[in-house]
Amino acid sequence: VNDAATKHLFDNRYGTGQSTIDGVIRATDMLIAGKRVVVAGSGWCGKGVAARARGMGAKVIVTEVDAVRALEAAMDGLEVMTMKEAAKIGDLFITLTGDMHVIAKEHLQVMKNGAVICNSGHFDIEIDLKSLKKLAVKEEKNVRNFVDAYTLRGGRKIYLLGEGRLVNLAAAEGHPASVMDMSFATQALASEWAVKNQNTLTPKVYEVPSAVENWVAKLKLASMGIRIDSLTKDQEKYLSSWAHGT
Amino acid sequence: VNDAATKHLFDNRYGTGQSTIDGVIRATDMLIAGKRVVVAGSGWCGKGVAARARGMGAKVIVTEVDAVRALEAAMDGLEVMTMKEAAKIGDLFITLTGDMHVIAKEHLQVMKNGAVICNSGHFDIEIDLKSLKKLAVKEEKNVRNFVDAYTLRGGRKIYLLGEGRLVNLAAAEGHPASVMDMSFATQALASEWAVKNQNTLTPKVYEVPSAVENWVAKLKLASMGIRIDSLTKDQEKYLSSWAHGT
Amino acid sequence: VNDAATKHLFDNRYGTGQSTIDGVIRATDMLIAGKRVVVAGSGWCGKGVAARARGMGAKVIVTEVDAVRALEAAMDGLEVMTMKEAAKIGDLFITLTGDMHVIAKEHLQVMKNGAVICNSGHFDIEIDLKSLKKLAVKEEKNVRNFVDAYTLRGGRKIYLLGEGRLVNLAAAEGHPASVMDMSFATQALASEWAVKNQNTLTPKVYEVPSAVENWVAKLKLASMGIRIDSLTKDQEKYLSSWAHGT
Amino acid sequence: VNDAATKHLFDNRYGTGQSTIDGVIRATDMLIAGKRVVVAGSGWCGKGVAARARGMGAKVIVTEVDAVRALEAAMDGLEVMTMKEAAKIGDLFITLTGDMHVIAKEHLQVMKNGAVICNSGHFDIEIDLKSLKKLAVKEEKNVRNFVDAYTLRGGRKIYLLGEGRLVNLAAAEGHPASVMDMSFATQALASEWAVKNQNTLTPKVYEVPSAVENWVAKLKLASMGIRIDSLTKDQEKYLSSWAHGT
């Protein structure tokens, strides 16, 4: 169910986008406008966070390992560079890659004094916390709620939010209610569909059927007071003849 | 000092922009993306809130009494209409006009069920609270923190945030620290300037001298690691000859 | 090859986005800022045009038949409605659906005086030109280059660009050179791949192998002076162990 | 009349914004998305060009000599730096400062191969053309319409658009018609006002009276089908009492 388009698009992109920025602001009370915000990972979650950070006036920098995604970010007007380059200039770092140690020792070593680091992706493994602790000559817990300060040799301070756990769950309220509705609806309907089709389903992982997705999206549009077009018979015929090459 | 450009631009526009959206999200946990957000007033504060709401994915509607400001908002791609039209379709209303009863009885009467109203402008007078209370058949205080629910005849509910007081002070932390720094700096420097020039100043209201403003802006830029150009001698000469018509 | 991600993302989205707006401006010299621009279809091309129209200051309205795409547009802060509703308020209409008669008789009948209609999607079939000609009491060809004026009963004028053919080819120069490079590169490399693998390929339609796509994207990034991260061995191992459920 | 708000806001910001980008695209057919566009000057014209370049997907860099304007650009999420830094990384340079030699010899010397330079500000003096010619070992006129190529020692090419004259007049059609309407209206009405008040006017430069501006803006709004609010009597009274400190 995590692969459903409604989940990807709405839960991850819009929900995570808003709640991550919300979590950062609650934890730090920092002004996002004018800051260099480094977003590690440009999947749906990363795209959502990048869009919202930009919408709050940040200069967004994207780091990626996938060339197609990196190019997409660049063509959307975002800065794209390696984490090693970004580490030196970022004010706020948010990881959303699903991988480990995206912020590693070599990055922590070159960060500016006052840099804020947090994770909104995957457990607490995206930031190399062990290295952070080793590099630190002083560790102050909860200088604000959800904010720990690490003083490195030389005096630079790095602020870690929510102990590296998901910042939108730690410092904010997680996904907004109106987004969760959609995820739950998709899950409920997908389960119903699976039960109804249990005799014909062999035991493997199924994608959420697009009919279910479509239905959830229609319900959501209706709840927003939005009506959309339907294909006329002629249009359906045209599309289908074209698809079939006649 | 409230008229200083640094105050207008930075405190009002960027500070109020972020903190107002922050206040709304903390109070309601609503997803801003896809919502119709009605921003009453398009001064610096209103412009800031409109920009941030849009940056969070809202469809922003602006109401204004000043034609030049209204036209500017329209040319920036925002919807502009009367509050009477906006009242019927808005999901979230934020007033920042400095005037009274911008959301009046006639507007409350036509709002959708679930509409959220709040103020980020001026005391608690921008929303006609007396009319709201008179229209309500039921009043529930604190259905969430900072949220009161008013049920109107027919069953529609309207949610009032922070009792109509400044939502960024009520439900959030007011202006982010990094913006306040600038306002305080401007005030401090302006006071210093006034003291130094007290023998030559007659008792009236002075604008913050632009040299002070410029200096504060330069300090802020420096703190952001940003260097800017200076005029060369030739450029200064050219500008000045041109200004003098020679 | 038309389904390659690099083609979709870059040729369609960025190329069509810019060249369509370019075509409209060259043909009409209209100011886009403040106009209601109706974009029919929210596939890659439609998304690209919507983003660029918005970037020029338009109030963008999206029409769609697919509920998930419609919801995505709404959550991105765009207006979404039926063409019947949009027809009454649009200043400029651009079709990019790949289907026929997206602007049909019933829509032409309710358009405002001065409405501009054009197509950037698929042949000249997206606008119902026969109905337009039947509705017109007067037809003026080339009132400007690439602009025909149709006067309807009652005196309203509708302006058709490029005779309903692709406006970015008719009135502008088609895709910018720097985008076409990428499409051509993808095609060339895909052909090379097909030739190299001809002994193992059975005759059917193949998707462009993602290795080719990735390579094209990397070349493009390099040409833009952009370097990106690579996975470390530990990161690869982590991802792969996680993917395999161990 | 050049100082009227309607002129500043609409002619300069929206007109110049669109027509400058339009001129560049017509002259070069370059894809703006993903490019580093350096905008020299952040007055109304520069703000307009920066907004539109960003709207087309560019990474915008602003250069300024005024600290308050520079800070405003930075807080809006744009890169701000000196021209010396920008010169090394820009793909496209647009000057709109009203001053001379904003792109000077030292900048031309460090530009990348393929850099495009143009002016949309003030005569042909903003780019130091003499230095460009001296630095060039080869000069090719009209490699495309309105594009001259200068090959510097070492083989780098710099492309100059419209011979350094206003690129929106050279390569495009100048301001879109719908913007010029407003400027002409303001001028006509201001002249009328001057004639009517000629007995009471002493001979000096007058600002366009704000009543005239307001009226032009209202006419424009009406032509766009937009209605706005008016102050109620109570609101007027409140504002005026507040202004008067009672």
Coordinates of N, CA, C and O in Angstrom, one line a residue, chain B residues 43-109:
Chain B
G43 N -1.0 44.7 2.4 CA 0.1 45.4 2.8 C 1.3 44.5 3.0 O 1.3 43.4 2.5
W44 N 2.4 45.0 3.7 CA 3.5 44.1 3.8 C 3.2 42.8 4.5 O 3.6 41.7 4.1
C45 N 2.4 42.9 5.6 CA 2.1 41.7 6.3 C 1.2 40.7 5.4 O 1.5 39.5 5.3
G46 N 0.2 41.3 4.8 CA -0.6 40.5 3.9 C 0.1 39.9 2.8 O -0.1 38.7 2.5
K47 N 1.0 40.6 2.2 CA 1.8 40.1 1.1 C 2.7 38.9 1.6 O 2.8 37.9 0.9
G48 N 3.2 39.1 2.8 CA 4.0 38.0 3.4 C 3.2 36.7 3.6 O 3.7 35.6 3.3
V49 N 2.0 36.9 4.2 CA 1.2 35.7 4.4 C 0.8 35.1 3.1 O 0.8 33.8 3.0
A50 N 0.4 35.9 2.2 CA -0.1 35.4 0.9 C 1.1 34.6 0.2 O 0.8 33.4 -0.3
A51 N 2.3 35.1 0.3 CA 3.4 34.4 -0.4 C 3.7 33.0 0.3 O 3.9 32.0 -0.3
R52 N 3.6 33.0 1.6 CA 3.9 31.8 2.4 C 2.8 30.8 2.2 O 3.0 29.6 2.1
A53 N 1.5 31.3 2.2 CA 0.4 30.3 2.0 C 0.5 29.7 0.6 O 0.3 28.5 0.5
R54 N 0.8 30.5 -0.3 CA 1.0 30.0 -1.7 C 2.1 29.0 -1.7 O 2.1 27.9 -2.4
G55 N 3.2 29.3 -1.0 CA 4.3 28.4 -1.0 C 4.0 27.1 -0.3 O 4.7 26.1 -0.5
M56 N 3.0 27.0 0.5 CA 2.6 25.8 1.1 C 1.5 25.1 0.3 O 1.0 24.1 0.7
G57 N 1.2 25.6 -0.9 CA 0.3 24.9 -1.8 C -1.1 25.4 -1.8 O -2.0 24.8 -2.4
A58 N -1.4 26.5 -1.1 CA -2.8 27.0 -1.1 C -3.1 27.7 -2.4 O -2.3 28.2 -3.1
K59 N -4.4 27.8 -2.6 CA -5.0 28.7 -3.6 C -5.3 30.0 -2.9 O -6.3 30.0 -2.1
V60 N -4.6 31.1 -3.1 CA -4.7 32.3 -2.3 C -5.7 33.2 -3.0 O -5.6 33.5 -4.1
I61 N -6.6 33.8 -2.1 CA -7.5 34.8 -2.6 C -7.2 36.1 -1.7 O -7.1 36.0 -0.5
V62 N -7.0 37.2 -2.4 CA -6.7 38.4 -1.7 C -8.0 39.4 -1.8 O -8.6 39.5 -2.8
T63 N -8.3 40.0 -0.6 CA -9.3 41.1 -0.6 C -8.6 42.4 -0.2 O -7.7 42.4 0.6
E64 N -8.9 43.5 -0.9 CA -8.3 44.7 -0.7 C -9.3 45.9 -0.9 O -10.2 45.7 -1.6
V65 N -9.0 47.0 -0.3 CA -9.8 48.2 -0.6 C -8.9 49.2 -1.5 O -9.5 50.1 -2.1
D66 N -7.7 49.0 -1.6 CA -6.8 49.8 -2.4 C -6.6 49.2 -3.8 O -6.1 48.1 -3.9
A67 N -7.0 50.0 -4.8 CA -7.0 49.5 -6.2 C -5.6 49.1 -6.7 O -5.4 48.1 -7.4
V68 N -4.6 49.9 -6.3 CA -3.2 49.7 -6.8 C -2.7 48.4 -6.2 O -2.1 47.5 -6.9
R69 N -2.9 48.2 -4.9 CA -2.5 46.9 -4.3 C -3.3 45.7 -4.8 O -2.7 44.6 -5.0
A70 N -4.5 45.9 -5.0 CA -5.4 44.8 -5.6 C -4.8 44.4 -6.9 O -4.7 43.2 -7.3
L71 N -4.5 45.4 -7.8 CA -4.0 45.1 -9.1 C -2.7 44.4 -9.0 O -2.4 43.5 -9.8
E72 N -1.8 44.8 -8.1 CA -0.5 44.2 -8.0 C -0.7 42.7 -7.6 O -0.1 41.8 -8.2
A73 N -1.7 42.4 -6.7 CA -1.9 41.0 -6.3 C -2.4 40.2 -7.5 O -2.0 39.1 -7.8
A74 N -3.3 40.8 -8.3 CA -3.9 40.1 -9.5 C -2.8 39.9 -10.5 O -2.7 38.8 -11.1
M75 N -1.9 40.8 -10.7 CA -0.8 40.6 -11.7 C 0.2 39.6 -11.2 O 1.0 39.1 -12.0
D76 N 0.3 39.4 -9.9 CA 1.1 38.3 -9.3 C 0.5 36.9 -9.4 O 1.0 36.0 -8.9
G77 N -0.7 36.9 -10.0 CA -1.3 35.6 -10.2 C -2.2 35.1 -9.1 O -2.6 34.0 -9.1
L78 N -2.5 36.0 -8.2 CA -3.5 35.7 -7.1 C -4.9 36.1 -7.5 O -5.1 37.0 -8.3
E79 N -5.8 35.4 -6.9 CA -7.3 35.7 -7.1 C -7.5 37.0 -6.3 O -7.1 37.0 -5.1
V80 N -8.3 37.9 -6.8 CA -8.7 39.1 -6.1 C -10.2 39.2 -6.2 O -10.7 39.1 -7.3
M81 N -10.9 39.4 -5.1 CA -12.3 39.6 -5.2 C -12.8 40.3 -3.9 O -12.0 40.6 -3.0
T82 N -14.1 40.5 -3.8 CA -14.6 41.1 -2.6 C -14.7 40.1 -1.5 O -14.8 38.9 -1.8
M83 N -14.7 40.5 -0.3 CA -14.9 39.5 0.8 C -16.2 38.8 0.7 O -16.3 37.6 1.1
K84 N -17.2 39.5 0.2 CA -18.5 38.8 0.1 C -18.5 37.6 -0.8 O -19.1 36.6 -0.6
E85 N -17.7 37.7 -1.9 CA -17.5 36.6 -2.8 C -16.6 35.5 -2.2 O -16.9 34.3 -2.2
A86 N -15.5 36.0 -1.6 CA -14.6 35.1 -1.0 C -15.2 34.3 0.2 O -14.8 33.2 0.4
A87 N -16.0 35.0 0.9 CA -16.6 34.3 2.2 C -17.3 33.0 1.8 O -17.2 32.1 2.6
K88 N -17.8 32.9 0.6 CA -18.6 31.7 0.3 C -17.7 30.5 -0.1 O -18.1 29.4 0.0
I89 N -16.4 30.8 -0.4 CA -15.6 29.7 -1.0 C -14.3 29.4 -0.1 O -13.7 28.4 -0.4
G90 N -14.0 30.3 0.8 CA -12.8 30.1 1.5 C -12.8 29.0 2.5 O -13.8 28.7 3.1
D91 N -11.6 28.4 2.7 CA -11.5 27.3 3.8 C -10.8 27.9 5.0 O -11.1 27.5 6.1
L92 N -10.0 28.9 4.8 CA -9.2 29.6 5.9 C -9.2 31.1 5.6 O -8.9 31.5 4.5
F93 N -9.5 31.9 6.6 CA -9.5 33.3 6.4 C -8.5 34.0 7.4 O -8.5 33.6 8.6
I94 N -7.6 34.8 6.9 CA -6.6 35.5 7.7 C -6.7 37.0 7.5 O -6.6 37.4 6.3
T95 N -7.0 37.8 8.5 CA -7.1 39.2 8.3 C -5.8 39.9 8.7 O -5.3 39.7 9.8
L96 N -5.4 40.9 7.9 CA -4.2 41.7 8.2 C -4.4 43.1 7.6 O -3.5 43.5 6.8
T97 N -5.4 43.7 8.0 CA -5.7 45.0 7.4 C -5.5 46.2 8.3 O -5.3 47.3 7.8
G98 N -5.5 46.0 9.6 CA -5.4 47.2 10.5 C -6.7 47.9 10.6 O -6.8 48.9 11.3
D99 N -7.8 47.3 10.1 CA -9.1 48.0 10.2 C -10.0 47.0 10.9 O -9.7 45.9 11.2
M100 N -11.2 47.6 11.2 CA -12.2 46.8 12.0 C -13.2 46.0 11.1 O -13.5 46.4 10.0
H101 N -13.7 44.9 11.6 CA -14.8 44.2 11.0 C -14.6 43.9 9.5 O -15.5 44.1 8.7
V102 N -13.4 43.5 9.2 CA -13.1 43.1 7.8 C -13.9 41.8 7.5 O -14.3 41.5 6.4
I103 N -14.0 41.0 8.5 CA -14.9 39.8 8.4 C -16.1 40.2 9.3 O -16.1 40.2 10.5
A104 N -17.2 40.6 8.6 CA -18.4 41.1 9.2 C -19.5 40.1 9.2 O -19.4 39.0 8.7
K105 N -20.6 40.5 9.8 CA -21.8 39.6 9.9 C -22.2 39.0 8.6 O -22.4 37.8 8.5
E106 N -22.3 39.8 7.6 CA -22.7 39.3 6.3 C -21.8 38.3 5.7 O -22.2 37.4 4.9
H107 N -20.5 38.3 6.1 CA -19.5 37.3 5.6 C -19.7 36.0 6.4 O -19.7 34.9 5.8
L108 N -19.8 36.1 7.7 CA -20.0 34.9 8.5 C -21.2 34.1 8.1 O -21.2 32.9 8.2
Q109 N -22.2 34.9 7.7 CA -23.5 34.2 7.4 C -23.4 33.3 6.2 O -24.2 32.4 6.0

